[in-house]
Short mmCIF file of C-alpha atoms in Angstrom, two decimals:
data_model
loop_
_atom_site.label_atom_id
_atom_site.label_comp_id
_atom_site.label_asym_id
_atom_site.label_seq_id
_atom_site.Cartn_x
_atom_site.Cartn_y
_atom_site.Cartn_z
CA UNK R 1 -4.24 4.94 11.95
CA UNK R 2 -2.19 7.18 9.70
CA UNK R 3 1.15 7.36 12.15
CA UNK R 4 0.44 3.36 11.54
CA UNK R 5 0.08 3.24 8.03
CA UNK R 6 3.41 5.47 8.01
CA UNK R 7 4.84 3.39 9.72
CA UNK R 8 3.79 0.23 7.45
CA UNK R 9 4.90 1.88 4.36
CA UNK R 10 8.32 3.14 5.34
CA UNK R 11 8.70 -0.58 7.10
CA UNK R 12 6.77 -3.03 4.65
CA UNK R 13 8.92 -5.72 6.10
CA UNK R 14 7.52 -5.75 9.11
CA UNK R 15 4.40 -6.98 7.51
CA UNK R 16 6.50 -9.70 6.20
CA UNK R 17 4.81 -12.74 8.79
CA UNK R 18 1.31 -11.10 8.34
CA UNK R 19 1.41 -10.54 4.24
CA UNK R 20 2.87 -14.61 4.40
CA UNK R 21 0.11 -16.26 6.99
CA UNK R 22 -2.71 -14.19 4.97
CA UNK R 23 -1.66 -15.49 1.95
CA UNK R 24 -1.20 -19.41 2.63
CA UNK R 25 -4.79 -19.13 4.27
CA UNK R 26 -6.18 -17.21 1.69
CA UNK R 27 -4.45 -20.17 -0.82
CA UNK R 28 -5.49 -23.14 0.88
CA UNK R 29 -8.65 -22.10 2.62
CA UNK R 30 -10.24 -20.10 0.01
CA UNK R 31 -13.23 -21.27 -0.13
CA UNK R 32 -13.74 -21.03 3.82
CA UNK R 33 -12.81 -17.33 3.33
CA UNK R 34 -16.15 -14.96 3.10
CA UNK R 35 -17.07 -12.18 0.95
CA UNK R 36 -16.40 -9.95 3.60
CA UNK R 37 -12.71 -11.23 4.46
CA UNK R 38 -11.70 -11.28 1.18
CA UNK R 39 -12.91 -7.56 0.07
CA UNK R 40 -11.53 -6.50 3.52
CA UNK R 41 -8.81 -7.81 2.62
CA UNK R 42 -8.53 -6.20 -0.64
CA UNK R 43 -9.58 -2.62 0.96
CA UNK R 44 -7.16 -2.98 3.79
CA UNK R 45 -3.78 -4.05 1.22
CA UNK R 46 -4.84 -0.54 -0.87
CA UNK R 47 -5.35 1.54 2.32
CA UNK R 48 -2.22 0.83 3.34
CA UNK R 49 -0.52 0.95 -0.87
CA UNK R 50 0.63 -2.26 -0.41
CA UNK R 51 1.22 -3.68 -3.54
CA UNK R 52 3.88 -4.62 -5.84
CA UNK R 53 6.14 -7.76 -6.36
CA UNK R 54 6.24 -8.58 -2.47
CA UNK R 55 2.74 -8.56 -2.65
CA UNK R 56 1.49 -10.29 -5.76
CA UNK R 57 0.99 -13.66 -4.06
CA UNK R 58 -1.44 -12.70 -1.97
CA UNK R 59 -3.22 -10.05 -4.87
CA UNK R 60 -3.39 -12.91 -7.34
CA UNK R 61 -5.32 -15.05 -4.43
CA UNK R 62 -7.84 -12.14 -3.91
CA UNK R 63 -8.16 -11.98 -7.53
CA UNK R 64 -9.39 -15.94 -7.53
CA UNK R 65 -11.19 -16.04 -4.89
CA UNK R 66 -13.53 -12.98 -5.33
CA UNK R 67 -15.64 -14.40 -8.16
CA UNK R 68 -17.12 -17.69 -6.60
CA UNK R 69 -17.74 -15.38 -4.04
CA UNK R 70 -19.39 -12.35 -5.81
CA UNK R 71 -23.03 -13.09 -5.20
CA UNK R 72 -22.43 -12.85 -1.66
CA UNK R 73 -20.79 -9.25 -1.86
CA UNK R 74 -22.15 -6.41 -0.53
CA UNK R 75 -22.76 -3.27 -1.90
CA UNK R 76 -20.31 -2.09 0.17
CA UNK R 77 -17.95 -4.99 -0.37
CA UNK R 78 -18.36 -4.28 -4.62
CA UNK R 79 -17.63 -1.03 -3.95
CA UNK R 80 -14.16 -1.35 -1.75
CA UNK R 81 -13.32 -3.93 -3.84
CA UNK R 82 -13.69 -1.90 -7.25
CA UNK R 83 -11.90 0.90 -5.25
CA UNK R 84 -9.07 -1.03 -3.90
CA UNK R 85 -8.24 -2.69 -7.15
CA UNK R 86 -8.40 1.05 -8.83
CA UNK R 87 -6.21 2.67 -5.72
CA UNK R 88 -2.72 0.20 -6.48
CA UNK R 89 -3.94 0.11 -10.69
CA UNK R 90 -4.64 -3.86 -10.63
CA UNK R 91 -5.16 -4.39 -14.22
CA UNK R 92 -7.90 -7.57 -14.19
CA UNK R 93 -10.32 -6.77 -16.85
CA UNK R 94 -12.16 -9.96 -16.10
CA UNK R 95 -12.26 -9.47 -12.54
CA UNK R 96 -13.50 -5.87 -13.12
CA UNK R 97 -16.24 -6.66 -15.97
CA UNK R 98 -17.31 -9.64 -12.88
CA UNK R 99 -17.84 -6.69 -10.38
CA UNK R 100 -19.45 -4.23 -12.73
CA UNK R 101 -21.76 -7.08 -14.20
CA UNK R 102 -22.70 -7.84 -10.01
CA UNK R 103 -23.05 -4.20 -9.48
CA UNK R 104 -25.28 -3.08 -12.28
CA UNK R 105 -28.51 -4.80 -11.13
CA UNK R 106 -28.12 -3.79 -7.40
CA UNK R 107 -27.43 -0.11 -8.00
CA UNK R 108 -30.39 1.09 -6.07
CA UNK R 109 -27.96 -0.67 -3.25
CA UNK R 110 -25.47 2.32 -3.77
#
């Protein structure tokens, strides 16, 4: 994984078709798109520091679909999501205040 995720960061371009496809699904099919696949999502995008202006398209989608979504979340899925919007500094004070406000109730989950 890490030889990959070298290999992603020195080469973002090559995630070029992926980052596009991901995003146009994630923009016209959000509601078909799970808690799950869009916290994975999320996780996955941090893992691998990919962020920035090549990027934002598919950010700003995570950041509206998560909170239709946020009942259905996991602890786990809160969690990675909190962390991966941390990991690349995402200001979204909303979005964060939704998670914590999700969270807070379920923290015997943690």
């Amino acid at each position: 994984f890490n030889d990959n995720r070298r290999l992603f960061q020195r080469e973002p371009a090559l995630l070029a078709p992926l980052r596009l496809q991901t995003t146009g699904s994630l923009l016209l099919l959000r509601r078909r798109w799970g808690a799950r696949a869009v916290a994975s999502t999320a996780h996955s995008l941090a893992k691998l520091s990919l962020h920035g202006e090549s990027w934002e398209e598919l950010w700003r989608g995570i950041t509206l679909a998560i909170p239709p979504l946020l009942s259905s979340f996991t602890a786990q899925a809160l969690a990675n999501t909190a962390w991966a919007y941390s990991r690349t500094g995402r200001a979204s004070p909303p979005l964060l205040h939704a998670l914590a406000s999700e969270a807070t109730p379920r923290l015997s989950e943690f």
